[in-house]
Amino acid sequence: MAMTAKELPIGSKLPEFCLPVGGQAGQWCSVQAQGKPLLVLFICNHCPYVIHISKRLGELTRQWQQQGVQVVGINSNDARTYPEDAPEKMPAEALRAGYHFPYLFDAEQEIAKAFNAVCTPDLFLFDAAGGLFYHGQFDASRPRNDLPVTGEDLSAAVAAVLAGAQPPAEVLPSMGCSIKWRPGNEPEGWV
């Protein structure tokens, strides 16, 4: 089911959190504002929208990390209903896609709720002070259109945050598969 991301106001403060690294027993990652831009990616293993952009996403995030942007991926899907998104399968997906950032598992789905995330991919870029700078699409490419996967929308936002510029005036929301909520754990107002 294709969903579009819900609006989160620009300037919203980063919800700090600590989650386990998927498939890495005993490894946890704490995420908080650290005086650098931070990109938080709600992604998963099976979503065709994420798979469609994953290789380019892996390439670009490596470049941005070299420029000082912190990056984390979060899988919030219910692994009981969608076993392909189970945490033990996340390292293989990270390797396939070329992700060189922590790929975290949100088993309780509380972090997805804190971000008001609704779909995969759902992309949140924070400035060095921990304020939301960009919440929008990777690019206009989709699994069933002929547009090339460029990452141009998110790339422009990353360039702007690194340059100390203003957030983009017009932003198109992310579109993808809905986050797979555990039965009874859907956010308030979920349809």
GROMACS .gro file of C-alpha atoms in nm:
model
  191
    1MET     CA    1   0.000   0.000   0.000
    2ALA     CA    2   0.153   0.332  -0.105
    3MET     CA    3   0.152   0.598   0.165
    4THR     CA    4   0.284   0.951   0.180
    5ALA     CA    5   0.467   1.086   0.479
    6LYS     CA    6   0.284   1.296   0.737
    7GLU     CA    7   0.390   1.653   0.793
    8LEU     CA    8   0.639   1.720   1.069
    9PRO     CA    9   0.708   2.091   1.115
   10ILE     CA   10   1.048   2.224   1.010
   11GLY     CA   11   1.248   2.311   1.321
   12SER     CA   12   1.101   2.024   1.527
   13LYS     CA   13   1.359   1.895   1.773
   14LEU     CA   14   1.528   1.560   1.718
   15PRO     CA   15   1.372   1.289   1.935
   16GLU     CA   16   1.676   1.130   2.101
   17PHE     CA   17   1.680   0.752   2.120
   18CYS     CA   18   1.883   0.436   2.162
   19LEU     CA   19   1.809   0.125   1.955
   20PRO     CA   20   1.978  -0.210   1.889
   21VAL     CA   21   2.173  -0.260   1.568
   22GLY     CA   22   1.977  -0.512   1.361
   23GLY     CA   23   2.127  -0.859   1.366
   24GLN     CA   24   2.415  -0.757   1.595
   25ALA     CA   25   2.346  -0.907   1.937
   26GLY     CA   26   2.439  -0.670   2.218
   27GLN     CA   27   2.519  -0.372   1.991
   28TRP     CA   28   2.320  -0.056   2.051
   29CYS     CA   29   2.335   0.288   1.894
   30SER     CA   30   2.248   0.607   2.079
   31VAL     CA   31   2.127   0.893   1.861
   32GLN     CA   32   2.127   1.253   1.979
   33ALA     CA   33   2.218   1.598   1.849
   34GLN     CA   34   2.598   1.616   1.838
   35GLY     CA   35   2.670   1.943   1.658
   36LYS     CA   36   2.657   1.780   1.312
   37PRO     CA   37   2.377   1.729   1.062
   38LEU     CA   38   2.194   1.400   1.111
   39LEU     CA   39   1.998   1.202   0.853
   40VAL     CA   40   1.744   0.954   0.992
   41LEU     CA   41   1.610   0.706   0.735
   42PHE     CA   42   1.304   0.493   0.805
   43ILE     CA   43   1.368   0.202   0.570
   44CYS     CA   44   1.321  -0.175   0.567
   45ASN     CA   45   1.439  -0.485   0.383
   46HIS     CA   46   1.136  -0.575   0.170
   47CYS     CA   47   0.969  -0.250   0.054
   48PRO     CA   48   0.990  -0.209  -0.326
   49TYR     CA   49   1.022   0.170  -0.284
   50VAL     CA   50   1.328   0.128  -0.059
   51ILE     CA   51   1.479  -0.144  -0.278
   52HIS     CA   52   1.432   0.086  -0.579
   53ILE     CA   53   1.654   0.360  -0.426
   54SER     CA   54   1.878   0.149  -0.202
   55LYS     CA   55   2.196   0.134  -0.414
   56ARG     CA   56   2.195   0.510  -0.482
   57LEU     CA   57   2.102   0.576  -0.119
   58GLY     CA   58   2.404   0.371  -0.011
   59GLU     CA   59   2.636   0.564  -0.245
   60LEU     CA   60   2.510   0.907  -0.143
   61THR     CA   61   2.509   0.838   0.231
   62ARG     CA   62   2.874   0.730   0.211
   63GLN     CA   63   2.958   1.064   0.046
   64TRP     CA   64   2.759   1.260   0.301
   65GLN     CA   65   2.921   1.075   0.591
   66GLN     CA   66   3.260   1.180   0.452
   67GLN     CA   67   3.131   1.539   0.457
   68GLY     CA   68   3.037   1.513   0.825
   69VAL     CA   69   2.671   1.409   0.811
   70GLN     CA   70   2.573   1.141   1.061
   71VAL     CA   71   2.339   0.879   0.914
   72VAL     CA   72   2.123   0.610   1.074
   73GLY     CA   73   1.865   0.377   0.923
   74ILE     CA   74   1.570   0.247   1.123
   75ASN     CA   75   1.355  -0.055   1.046
   76SER     CA   76   1.029  -0.024   1.244
   77ASN     CA   77   0.829  -0.296   1.069
   78ASP     CA   78   0.661  -0.578   1.259
   79ALA     CA   79   0.896  -0.870   1.191
   80ARG     CA   80   0.637  -1.125   1.305
   81THR     CA   81   0.404  -1.028   1.024
   82TYR     CA   82   0.687  -0.945   0.778
   83PRO     CA   83   0.966  -1.194   0.856
   84GLU     CA   84   1.180  -1.060   0.570
   85ASP     CA   85   1.225  -0.749   0.788
   86ALA     CA   86   1.350  -0.948   1.089
   87PRO     CA   87   1.658  -0.799   1.257
   88GLU     CA   88   1.875  -1.102   1.174
   89LYS     CA   89   1.817  -1.030   0.804
   90MET     CA   90   1.917  -0.664   0.827
   91PRO     CA   91   2.298  -0.710   0.798
   92ALA     CA   92   2.260  -0.893   0.465
   93GLU     CA   93   2.035  -0.617   0.333
   94ALA     CA   94   2.281  -0.349   0.447
   95LEU     CA   95   2.560  -0.532   0.266
   96ARG     CA   96   2.351  -0.574  -0.052
   97ALA     CA   97   2.254  -0.205  -0.057
   98GLY     CA   98   2.596  -0.072   0.042
   99TYR     CA   99   2.480   0.090   0.366
  100HIS     CA  100   2.773   0.203   0.580
  101PHE     CA  101   2.561   0.347   0.858
  102PRO     CA  102   2.404   0.186   1.164
  103TYR     CA  103   2.086   0.002   1.060
  104LEU     CA  104   1.873  -0.009   1.374
  105PHE     CA  105   1.568  -0.214   1.471
  106ASP     CA  106   1.271  -0.041   1.637
  107ALA     CA  107   1.088  -0.349   1.770
  108GLU     CA  108   0.851  -0.149   1.990
  109GLN     CA  109   0.782   0.100   1.708
  110GLU     CA  110   0.805   0.387   1.956
  111ILE     CA  111   1.075   0.569   1.757
  112ALA     CA  112   0.864   0.562   1.441
  113LYS     CA  113   0.581   0.714   1.643
  114ALA     CA  114   0.812   0.979   1.792
  115PHE     CA  115   0.909   1.089   1.440
  116ASN     CA  116   0.552   1.060   1.307
  117ALA     CA  117   0.697   0.827   1.041
  118VAL     CA  118   0.438   0.646   0.832
  119CYS     CA  119   0.613   0.497   0.531
  120THR     CA  120   0.932   0.346   0.396
  121PRO     CA  121   1.131   0.535   0.294
  122ASP     CA  122   1.057   0.826   0.528
  123LEU     CA  123   1.353   1.065   0.544
  124PHE     CA  124   1.435   1.319   0.816
  125LEU     CA  125   1.735   1.554   0.794
  126PHE     CA  126   1.828   1.752   1.106
  127ASP     CA  127   2.067   2.046   1.125
  128ALA     CA  128   2.367   2.062   1.356
  129ALA     CA  129   2.152   2.205   1.637
  130GLY     CA  130   1.909   1.911   1.616
  131GLY     CA  131   1.626   2.099   1.440
  132LEU     CA  132   1.437   1.934   1.156
  133PHE     CA  133   1.569   2.081   0.830
  134TYR     CA  134   1.409   1.854   0.569
  135HIS     CA  135   1.140   1.589   0.566
  136GLY     CA  136   1.068   1.486   0.211
  137GLN     CA  137   1.131   1.257  -0.081
  138PHE     CA  138   1.460   1.111  -0.201
  139ASP     CA  139   1.371   1.203  -0.560
  140ALA     CA  140   1.077   1.171  -0.800
  141SER     CA  141   1.172   0.817  -0.909
  142ARG     CA  142   0.933   0.537  -0.816
  143PRO     CA  143   0.945   0.162  -0.881
  144ARG     CA  144   0.698   0.189  -1.169
  145ASN     CA  145   0.807   0.508  -1.345
  146ASP     CA  146   1.091   0.564  -1.587
  147LEU     CA  147   1.266   0.841  -1.395
  148PRO     CA  148   1.627   0.775  -1.298
  149VAL     CA  149   1.716   0.725  -0.932
  150THR     CA  150   1.924   1.034  -0.852
  151GLY     CA  151   1.849   1.133  -0.495
  152GLU     CA  152   1.833   1.493  -0.615
  153ASP     CA  153   1.576   1.621  -0.364
  154LEU     CA  154   1.755   1.485  -0.058
  155SER     CA  155   2.096   1.576  -0.207
  156ALA     CA  156   1.987   1.939  -0.244
  157ALA     CA  157   1.870   1.943   0.118
  158VAL     CA  158   2.199   1.791   0.242
  159ALA     CA  159   2.399   2.046   0.041
  160ALA     CA  160   2.189   2.328   0.190
  161VAL     CA  161   2.226   2.211   0.550
  162LEU     CA  162   2.603   2.170   0.504
  163ALA     CA  163   2.626   2.521   0.356
  164GLY     CA  164   2.426   2.675   0.642
  165ALA     CA  165   2.152   2.779   0.398
  166GLN     CA  166   1.778   2.791   0.461
  167PRO     CA  167   1.564   2.475   0.433
  168PRO     CA  168   1.406   2.416   0.092
  169ALA     CA  169   1.090   2.627   0.047
  170GLU     CA  170   0.897   2.355  -0.135
  171VAL     CA  171   0.922   1.992  -0.036
  172LEU     CA  172   0.747   1.689  -0.181
  173PRO     CA  173   0.665   1.418   0.075
  174SER     CA  174   0.816   1.073   0.071
  175MET     CA  175   0.603   0.800  -0.080
  176GLY     CA  176   0.633   0.431  -0.010
  177CYS     CA  177   0.493   0.131   0.170
  178SER     CA  178   0.323   0.191   0.502
  179ILE     CA  179   0.515   0.102   0.815
  180LYS     CA  180   0.392  -0.242   0.916
  181TRP     CA  181   0.249  -0.179   1.262
  182ARG     CA  182   0.200  -0.458   1.511
  183PRO     CA  183  -0.173  -0.527   1.548
  184GLY     CA  184  -0.308  -0.286   1.807
  185ASN     CA  185   0.007  -0.069   1.799
  186GLU     CA  186  -0.100   0.163   1.518
  187PRO     CA  187  -0.055   0.534   1.591
  188GLU     CA  188  -0.357   0.730   1.705
  189GLY     CA  189  -0.562   0.836   1.404
  190TRP     CA  190  -0.411   0.567   1.180
  191VAL     CA  191  -0.635   0.478   0.885
   0.00000   0.00000   0.00000
